[in-house]
Coordinates of C-alpha atoms in Angstrom, one line a residue:
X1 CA 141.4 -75.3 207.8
X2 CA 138.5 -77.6 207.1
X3 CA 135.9 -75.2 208.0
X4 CA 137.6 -72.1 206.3
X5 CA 137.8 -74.0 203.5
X6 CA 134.6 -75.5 203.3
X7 CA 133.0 -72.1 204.1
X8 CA 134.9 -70.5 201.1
X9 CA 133.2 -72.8 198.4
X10 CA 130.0 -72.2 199.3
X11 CA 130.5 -68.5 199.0
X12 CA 131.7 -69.1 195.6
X13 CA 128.6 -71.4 194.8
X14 CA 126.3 -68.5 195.7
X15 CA 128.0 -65.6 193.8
X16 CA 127.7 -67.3 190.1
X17 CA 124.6 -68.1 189.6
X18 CA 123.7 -64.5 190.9
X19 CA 125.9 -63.9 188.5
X20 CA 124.4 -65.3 185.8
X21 CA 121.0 -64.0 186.5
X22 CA 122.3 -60.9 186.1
X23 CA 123.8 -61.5 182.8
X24 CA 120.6 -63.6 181.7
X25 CA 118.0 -60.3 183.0
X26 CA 120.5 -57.8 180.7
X27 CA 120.4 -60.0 177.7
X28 CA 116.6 -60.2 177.7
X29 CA 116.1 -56.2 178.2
X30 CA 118.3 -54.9 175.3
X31 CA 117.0 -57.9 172.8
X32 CA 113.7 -56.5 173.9
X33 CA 114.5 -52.5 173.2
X34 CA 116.4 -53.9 170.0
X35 CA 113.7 -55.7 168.2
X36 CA 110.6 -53.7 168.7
X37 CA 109.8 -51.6 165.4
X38 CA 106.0 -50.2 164.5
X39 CA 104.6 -51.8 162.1
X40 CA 104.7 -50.7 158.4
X41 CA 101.6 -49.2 157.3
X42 CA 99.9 -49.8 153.9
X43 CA 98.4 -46.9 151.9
X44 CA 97.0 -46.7 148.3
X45 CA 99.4 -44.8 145.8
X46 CA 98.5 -42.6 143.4
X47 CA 101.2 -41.4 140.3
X48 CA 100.3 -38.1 138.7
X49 CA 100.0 -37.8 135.2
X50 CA 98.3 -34.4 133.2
X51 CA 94.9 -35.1 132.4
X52 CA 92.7 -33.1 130.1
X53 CA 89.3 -31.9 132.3
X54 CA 86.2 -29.7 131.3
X55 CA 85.3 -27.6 134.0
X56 CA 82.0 -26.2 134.5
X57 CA 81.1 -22.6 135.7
X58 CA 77.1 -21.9 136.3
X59 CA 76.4 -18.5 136.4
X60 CA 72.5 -17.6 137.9
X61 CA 70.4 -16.2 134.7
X62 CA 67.1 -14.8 133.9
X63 CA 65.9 -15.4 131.1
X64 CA 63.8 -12.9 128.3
X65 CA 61.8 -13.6 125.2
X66 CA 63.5 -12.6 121.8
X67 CA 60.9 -9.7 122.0
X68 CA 58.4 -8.7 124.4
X69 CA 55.8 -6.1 122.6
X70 CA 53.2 -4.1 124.5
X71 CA 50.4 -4.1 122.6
X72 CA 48.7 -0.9 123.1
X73 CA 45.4 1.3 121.7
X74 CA 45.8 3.3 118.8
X75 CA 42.4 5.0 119.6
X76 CA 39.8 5.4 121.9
X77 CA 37.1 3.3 122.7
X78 CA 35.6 0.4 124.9
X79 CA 36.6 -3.1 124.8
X80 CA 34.3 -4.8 122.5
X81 CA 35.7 -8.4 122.2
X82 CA 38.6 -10.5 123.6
X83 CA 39.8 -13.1 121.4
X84 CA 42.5 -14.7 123.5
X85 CA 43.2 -15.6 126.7
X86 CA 46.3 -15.6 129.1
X87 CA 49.0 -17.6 128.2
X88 CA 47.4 -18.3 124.9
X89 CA 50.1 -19.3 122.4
X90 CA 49.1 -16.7 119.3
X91 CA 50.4 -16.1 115.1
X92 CA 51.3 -13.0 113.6
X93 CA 48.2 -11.3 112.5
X94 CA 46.0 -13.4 115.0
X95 CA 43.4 -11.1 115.7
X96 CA 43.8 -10.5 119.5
X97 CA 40.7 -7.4 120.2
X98 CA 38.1 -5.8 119.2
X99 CA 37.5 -1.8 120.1
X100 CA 33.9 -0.3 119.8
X101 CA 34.4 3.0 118.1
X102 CA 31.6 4.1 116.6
X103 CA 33.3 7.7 115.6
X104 CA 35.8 6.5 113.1
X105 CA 33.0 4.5 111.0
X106 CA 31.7 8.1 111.1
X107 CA 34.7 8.9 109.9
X108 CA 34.9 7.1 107.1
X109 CA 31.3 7.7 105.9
X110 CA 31.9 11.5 106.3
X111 CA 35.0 10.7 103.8
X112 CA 33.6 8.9 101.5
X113 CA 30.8 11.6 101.0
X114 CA 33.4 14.3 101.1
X115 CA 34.9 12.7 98.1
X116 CA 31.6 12.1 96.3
X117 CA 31.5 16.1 96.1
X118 CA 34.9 16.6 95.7
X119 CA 34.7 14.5 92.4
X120 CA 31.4 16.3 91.1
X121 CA 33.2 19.8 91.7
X122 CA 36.2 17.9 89.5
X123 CA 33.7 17.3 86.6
X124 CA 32.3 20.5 86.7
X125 CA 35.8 22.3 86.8
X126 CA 36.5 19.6 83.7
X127 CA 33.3 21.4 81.9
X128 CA 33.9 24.5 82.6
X129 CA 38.1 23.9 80.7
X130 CA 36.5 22.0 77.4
X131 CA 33.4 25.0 77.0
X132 CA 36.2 27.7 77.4
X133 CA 38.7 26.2 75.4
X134 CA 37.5 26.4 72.1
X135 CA 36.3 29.8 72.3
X136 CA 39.6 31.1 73.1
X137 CA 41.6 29.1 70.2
X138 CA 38.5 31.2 68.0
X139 CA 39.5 34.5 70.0
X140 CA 36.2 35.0 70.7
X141 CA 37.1 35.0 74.8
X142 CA 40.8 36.1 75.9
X143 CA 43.1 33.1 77.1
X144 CA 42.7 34.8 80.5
X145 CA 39.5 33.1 81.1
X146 CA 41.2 29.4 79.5
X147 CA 44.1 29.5 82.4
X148 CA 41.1 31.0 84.9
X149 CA 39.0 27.8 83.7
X150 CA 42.6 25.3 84.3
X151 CA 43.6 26.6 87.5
X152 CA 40.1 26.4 88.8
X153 CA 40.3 22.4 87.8
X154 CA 43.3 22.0 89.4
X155 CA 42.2 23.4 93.0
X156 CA 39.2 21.0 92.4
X157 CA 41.7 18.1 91.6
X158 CA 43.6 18.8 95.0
X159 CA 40.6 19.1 96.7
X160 CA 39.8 15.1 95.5
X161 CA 43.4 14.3 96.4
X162 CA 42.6 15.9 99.7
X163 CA 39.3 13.6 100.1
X164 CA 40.6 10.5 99.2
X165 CA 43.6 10.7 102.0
X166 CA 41.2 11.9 104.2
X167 CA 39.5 8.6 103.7
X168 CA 42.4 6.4 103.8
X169 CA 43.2 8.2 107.6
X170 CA 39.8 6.6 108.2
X171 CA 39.9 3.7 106.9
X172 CA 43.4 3.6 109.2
X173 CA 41.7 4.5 112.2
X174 CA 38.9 2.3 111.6
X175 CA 41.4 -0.4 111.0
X176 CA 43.0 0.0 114.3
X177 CA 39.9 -1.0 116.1
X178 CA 40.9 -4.4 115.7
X179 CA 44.0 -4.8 117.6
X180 CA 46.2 -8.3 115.6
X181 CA 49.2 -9.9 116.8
X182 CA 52.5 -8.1 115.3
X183 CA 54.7 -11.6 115.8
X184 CA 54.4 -15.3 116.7
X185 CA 54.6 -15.6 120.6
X186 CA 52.7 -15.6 123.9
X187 CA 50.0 -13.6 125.9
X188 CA 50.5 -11.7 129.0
X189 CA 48.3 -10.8 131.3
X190 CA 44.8 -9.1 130.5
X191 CA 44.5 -5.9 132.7
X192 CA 41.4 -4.5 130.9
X193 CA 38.7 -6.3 130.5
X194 CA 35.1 -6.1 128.1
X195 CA 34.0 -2.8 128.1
X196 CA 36.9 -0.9 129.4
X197 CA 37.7 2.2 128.2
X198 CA 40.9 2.6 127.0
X199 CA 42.8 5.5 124.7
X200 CA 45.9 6.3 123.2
X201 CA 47.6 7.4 126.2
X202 CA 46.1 4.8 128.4
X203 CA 49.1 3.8 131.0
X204 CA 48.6 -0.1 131.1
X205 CA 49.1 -1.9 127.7
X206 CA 46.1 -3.9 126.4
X207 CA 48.8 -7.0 126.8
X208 CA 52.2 -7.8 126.0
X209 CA 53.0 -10.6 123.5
X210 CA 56.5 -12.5 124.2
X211 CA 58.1 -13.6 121.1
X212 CA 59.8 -17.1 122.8
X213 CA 60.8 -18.9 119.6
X214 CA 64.6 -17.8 120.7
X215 CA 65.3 -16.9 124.3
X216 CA 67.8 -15.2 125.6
X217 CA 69.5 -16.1 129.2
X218 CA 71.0 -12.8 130.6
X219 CA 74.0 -13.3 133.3
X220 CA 76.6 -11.7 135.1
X221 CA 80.3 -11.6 135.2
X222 CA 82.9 -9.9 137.9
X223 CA 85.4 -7.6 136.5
X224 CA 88.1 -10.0 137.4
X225 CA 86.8 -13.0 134.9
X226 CA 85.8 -10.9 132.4
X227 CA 89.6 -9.4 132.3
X228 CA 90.5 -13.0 132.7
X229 CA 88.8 -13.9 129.5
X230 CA 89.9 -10.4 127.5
X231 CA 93.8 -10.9 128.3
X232 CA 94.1 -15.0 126.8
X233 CA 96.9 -16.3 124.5
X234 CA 95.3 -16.1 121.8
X235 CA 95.4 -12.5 120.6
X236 CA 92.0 -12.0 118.9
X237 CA 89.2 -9.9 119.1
X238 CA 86.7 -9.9 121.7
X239 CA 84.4 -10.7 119.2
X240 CA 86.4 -13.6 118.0
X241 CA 86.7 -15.0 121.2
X242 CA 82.7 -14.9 122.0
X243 CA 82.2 -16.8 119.1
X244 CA 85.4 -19.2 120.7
X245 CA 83.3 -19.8 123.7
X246 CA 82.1 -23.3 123.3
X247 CA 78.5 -24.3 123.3
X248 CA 76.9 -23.8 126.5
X249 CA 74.1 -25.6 128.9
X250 CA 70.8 -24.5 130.3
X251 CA 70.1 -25.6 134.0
X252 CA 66.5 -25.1 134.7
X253 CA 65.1 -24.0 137.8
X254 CA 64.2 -27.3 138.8
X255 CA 67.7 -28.6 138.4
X256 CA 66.7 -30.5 135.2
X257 CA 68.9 -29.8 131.9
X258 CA 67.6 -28.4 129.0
X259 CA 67.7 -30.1 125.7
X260 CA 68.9 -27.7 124.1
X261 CA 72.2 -25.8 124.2
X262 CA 73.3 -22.5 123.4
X263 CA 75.4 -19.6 122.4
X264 CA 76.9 -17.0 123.5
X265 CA 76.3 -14.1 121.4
X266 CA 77.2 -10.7 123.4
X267 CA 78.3 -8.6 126.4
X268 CA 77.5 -5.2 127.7
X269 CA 79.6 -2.7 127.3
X270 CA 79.3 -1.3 130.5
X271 CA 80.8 -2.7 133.9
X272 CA 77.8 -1.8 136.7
X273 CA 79.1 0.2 139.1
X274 CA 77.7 -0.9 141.5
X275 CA 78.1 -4.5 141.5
X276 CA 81.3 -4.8 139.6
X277 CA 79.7 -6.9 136.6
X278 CA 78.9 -6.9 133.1
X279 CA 76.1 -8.5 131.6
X280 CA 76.8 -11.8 129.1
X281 CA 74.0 -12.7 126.9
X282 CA 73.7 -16.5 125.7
X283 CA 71.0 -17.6 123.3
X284 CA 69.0 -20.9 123.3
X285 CA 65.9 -22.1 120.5
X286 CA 62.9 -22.5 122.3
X287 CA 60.7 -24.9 119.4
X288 CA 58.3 -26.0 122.3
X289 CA 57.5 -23.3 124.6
X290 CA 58.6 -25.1 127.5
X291 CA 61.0 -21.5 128.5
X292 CA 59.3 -18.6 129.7
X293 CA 59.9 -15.0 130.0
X294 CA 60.7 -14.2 133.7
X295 CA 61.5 -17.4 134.6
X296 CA 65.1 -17.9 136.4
X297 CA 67.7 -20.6 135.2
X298 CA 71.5 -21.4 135.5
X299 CA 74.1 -21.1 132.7
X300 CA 76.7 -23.6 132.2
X301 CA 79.9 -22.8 130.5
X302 CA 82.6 -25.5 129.9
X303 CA 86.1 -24.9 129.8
X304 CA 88.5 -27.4 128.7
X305 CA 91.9 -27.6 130.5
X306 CA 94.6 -29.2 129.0
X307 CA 97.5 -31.0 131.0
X308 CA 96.4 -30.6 134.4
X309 CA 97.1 -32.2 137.5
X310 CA 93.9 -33.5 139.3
X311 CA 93.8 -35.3 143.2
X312 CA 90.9 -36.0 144.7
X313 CA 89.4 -33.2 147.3
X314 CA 89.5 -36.2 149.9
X315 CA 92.8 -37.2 150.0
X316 CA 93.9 -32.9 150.8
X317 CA 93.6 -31.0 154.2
X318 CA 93.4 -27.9 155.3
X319 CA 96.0 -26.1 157.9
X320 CA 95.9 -22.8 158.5
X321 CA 94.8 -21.4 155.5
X322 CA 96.8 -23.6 153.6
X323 CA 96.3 -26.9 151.8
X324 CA 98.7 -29.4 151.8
X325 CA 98.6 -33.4 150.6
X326 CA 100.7 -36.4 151.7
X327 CA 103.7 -37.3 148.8
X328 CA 105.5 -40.6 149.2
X329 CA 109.0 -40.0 147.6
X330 CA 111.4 -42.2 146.7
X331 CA 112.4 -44.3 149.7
X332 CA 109.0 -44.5 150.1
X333 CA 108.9 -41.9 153.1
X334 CA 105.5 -39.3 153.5
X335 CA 106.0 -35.8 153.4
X336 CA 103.5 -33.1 153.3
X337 CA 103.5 -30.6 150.4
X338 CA 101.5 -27.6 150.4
X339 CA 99.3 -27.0 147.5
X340 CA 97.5 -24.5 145.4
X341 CA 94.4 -25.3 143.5
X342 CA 92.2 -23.3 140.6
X343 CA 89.1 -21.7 142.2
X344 CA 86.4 -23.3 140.3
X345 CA 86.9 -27.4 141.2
X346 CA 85.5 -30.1 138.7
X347 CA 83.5 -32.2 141.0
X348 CA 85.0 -34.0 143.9
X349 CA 88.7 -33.3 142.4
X350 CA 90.8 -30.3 142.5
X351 CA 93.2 -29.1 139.5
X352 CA 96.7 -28.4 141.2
X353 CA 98.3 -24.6 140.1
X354 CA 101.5 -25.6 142.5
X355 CA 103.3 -27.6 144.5
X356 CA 103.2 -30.5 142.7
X357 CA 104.1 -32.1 139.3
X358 CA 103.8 -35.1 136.9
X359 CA 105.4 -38.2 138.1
X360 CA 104.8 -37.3 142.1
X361 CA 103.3 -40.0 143.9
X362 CA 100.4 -38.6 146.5
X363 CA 98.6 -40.8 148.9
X364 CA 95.0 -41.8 147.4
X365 CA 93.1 -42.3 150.5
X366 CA 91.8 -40.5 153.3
X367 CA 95.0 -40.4 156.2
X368 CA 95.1 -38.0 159.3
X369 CA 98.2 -37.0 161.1
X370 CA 100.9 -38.7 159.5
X371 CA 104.2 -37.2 160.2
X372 CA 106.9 -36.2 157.6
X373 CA 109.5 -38.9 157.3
X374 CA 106.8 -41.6 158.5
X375 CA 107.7 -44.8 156.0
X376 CA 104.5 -46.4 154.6
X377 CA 104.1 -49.8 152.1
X378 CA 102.5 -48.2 148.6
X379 CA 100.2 -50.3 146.6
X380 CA 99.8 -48.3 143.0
X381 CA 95.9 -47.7 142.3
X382 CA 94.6 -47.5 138.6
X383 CA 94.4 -44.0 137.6
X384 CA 91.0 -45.0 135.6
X385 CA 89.6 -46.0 138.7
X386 CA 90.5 -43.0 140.6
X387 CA 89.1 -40.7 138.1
X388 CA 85.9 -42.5 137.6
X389 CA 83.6 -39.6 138.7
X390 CA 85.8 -37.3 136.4
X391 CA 83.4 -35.5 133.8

C-alpha cells in the first residue's frame, strides 16, 4: 500500500505543471494574435472647395505686317540710285530709288514743245474769229465764213487741251522714275541692284515695304473648339463674342512675353479642308519694331472658369485608361474614385468634370497602392498652400 500510494502522488505531481504549461503556452499565443494591429498611417488632407482659375491655351502663330507692299517699276529703265538699305526702317514718301530713263525727259520736252504750237495755232485761230466777225455783222462776208472761223478755233483749242495732257502723262512718267515709300514700315530684301534693268512687267519687285506699326498674329483652330466657342450660353453673335474674348498674350519665339497684349479681331470663314481648321487673327501694336514679318510666335488665350474643382496632377494616377484619386470619407477610410478632367490643365493641377464634388476630402500627397477601406490619420493642409503655384 505504501508503495502504490506513494507512486500515485508523484504521478499527480508530474501531470499539473504540464498542465499548466499548457495553459500558460495558449494564453501567450492568442494575446499575441489578439493584439497585433498595423499601424495607422498619416496622410495630408485636402477639402475641396470651387475655385475660380484662368486657363491658358497657346495656339502656334505667324505673324504678318499690317501691310506688306511690293514696290514695283512703273517704267523701264536702269537702276540709277539706291537710297535705302535692307532692313532700313523708312516714312511715307521717303524716297527709296532712282530709275535712269532718259526717254520720258524726252517726253516731256517733246510736250512742252507740242504745246508751244498748239497755243500759237490757238492765237491764230483767235485772229482769224475777231477779223471775220465784224465783216459779217456788216454783211459784207456771209456768217458761213464767222461759224467756219469758230469751229476752226475750237479744233485749235482741243488740240491745246490735247498737249497739255499729253504733258502731264509725262510729267507722270517722268515722276515715276523716282520710286518713294507709299507708307511707314520696313525694307525687304534688294534683288536688283545699280544698274539693273528693270520694266513694268519685271517678275521680282524692286522691294517690299512691311507696314509693322500693327501686326497681326495668324493661328489656327480645330473644328471642334471653334464649335465649342460658337454654341456658348450666352446667345450672341459671333461677332459679339470675338469682341468677348478677353485680352490676349504674345509668346515670342524665344519664350519671352511680349509687352504688349492683344486682340482678337477676326476668323476665316472657311474651315481648311484639309486640316480641319479655321484661321483666327489676333492683333498686337508694334511702337518699337521689335516684331517682324515672318517671324513665328505663340498665342495665349485666357479663359476664366468659375467654380471649379482643382487637385494637384500629383496626387492622381492612371489605371487603365482611367484616372482615379484616393477620397478619405467619413470614418476616415480611403477609397479610390475615378475621375475626369478638362483637356487643357492649368499648370501642375487638373480641373475635375466628374467624380468628385465640393466638400470631398482627397488625399494631398503622393500615395501608391493603397487599398479601398485602408483607414489612414488625416491632418487638413491649407488650401492657400496647396494652390500656391495656381495662376
Amino acid at each position: 500500500m505504501r508503495s502504490l500510494f506513494g507512486a500515485k502522488p508523484k504521478s499527480v505531481a508530474i501531470a499539473i505543471p504540464c498542465t499548466l504549461l499548457l495553459f500558460s503556452c495558449g494564453n501567450k499565443n492568442q494575446q499575441g494574435s489578439a493584439g497585433f494591429a498595423p499601424p495607422m498611417g498619416t496622410y495630408k488632407v485636402l477639402t475641396l472647395q470651387p475655385r475660380e482659375v484662368t486657363l491658358n491655351t497657346d495656339y502656334p502663330a505667324s505673324i504678318q505686317g499690317e501691310q506688306n507692299i511690293e514696290i514695283r517699276p512703273k517704267v523701264d529703265g536702269f537702276v540709277e540710285k539706291i537710297f535705302v538699305d535692307e532692313g532700313s526702317i523708312v516714312k511715307k514718301g521717303q524716297l527709296l530709288f532712282k530709275i535712269n530713263a532718259p526717254q520720258y525727259e524726252q517726253e516731256v520736252r517733246t510736250a512742252e514743245a507740242g504745246i508751244k504750237t498748239a497755243q500759237a495755232d490757238v492765237n491764230t485761230a483767235q485772229l482769224q474769229v475777231n477779223k471775220v466777225k465784224p465783216l459779217v455783222e456788216k454783211d459784207i462776208i456771209s456768217h458761213y465764213e464767222l461759224e467756219s472761223a469758230q469751229y476752226a478755233l475750237q479744233s485749235k483749242q482741243a488740240a491745246l487741251a490735247q498737249a497739255n495732257a499729253t504733258l502731264t502723262n509725262a510729267k507722270v512718267n517722268l515722276g515715276y522714275t523716282t520710286v518713294v515709300s507709299p507708307v511707314d514700315g520696313v525694307i525687304g530684301s534688294l534683288p536688283y541692284k545699280l544698274g539693273s534693268l528693270v520694266t513694268s512687267t519685271t517678275a521680282d519687285p524692286l522691294t517690299t515695304v512691311y507696314n509693322t506699326a500693327t501686326i497681326y498674329a495668324y493661328f489656327a483652330v480645330n473644328e471642334k473648339q471653334l464649335l465649342g466657342f460658337s454654341r456658348d450660353s450666352t446667345n450672341t453673335s459671333f461677332r459679339s463674342k470675338l469682341k468677348n474674348i478677353p485680352s490676349v498674350t504674345l509668346i515670342l519665339s524665344d519664350g519671352t512675353v511680349y509687352n504688349y497684349k492683344g486682340k482678337v479681331e477676326t476668323v476665316n470663314g472657311l474651315i481648311n479642308t484639309s486640316t480641319g481648321s479655321a484661321n483666327f487673327r489676333a492683333a498686337f501694336t508694334n511702337p518699337k519694331g521689335l516684331l517682324r514679318t515672318g517671324s513665328s510666335a505663340t498665342v495665349r488665350i485666357p479663359t476664366t472658369v468659375k467654380n471649379a474643382l482643382i487637385v494637384p496632377q500629383n496626387v492622381t494616377y492612371e489605371l487603365q485608361d482611367k484616372r482615379f484619386v484616393f477620397v478619405v470619407d467619413q470614418q476616415n477610410k480611403i477609397k479610390n474614385i475615378a475621375i475626369t478632367i478638362m483637356d487643357n490643365a492649368p499648370g501642375q493641377f487638373y480641373i475635375i468634370t466628374s467624380g468628385l464634388q465640393a466638400g470631398d476630402r482627397i488625399i494631398a500627397e503622393g500615395a501608391n497602392n493603397i487599398k479601398d477601406g485602408t483607414e489612414i490619420k488625416p491632418v487638413e493642409v491649407s488650401a492657400g498652400l496647396v494652390y500656391k503655384g495656381l495662376n
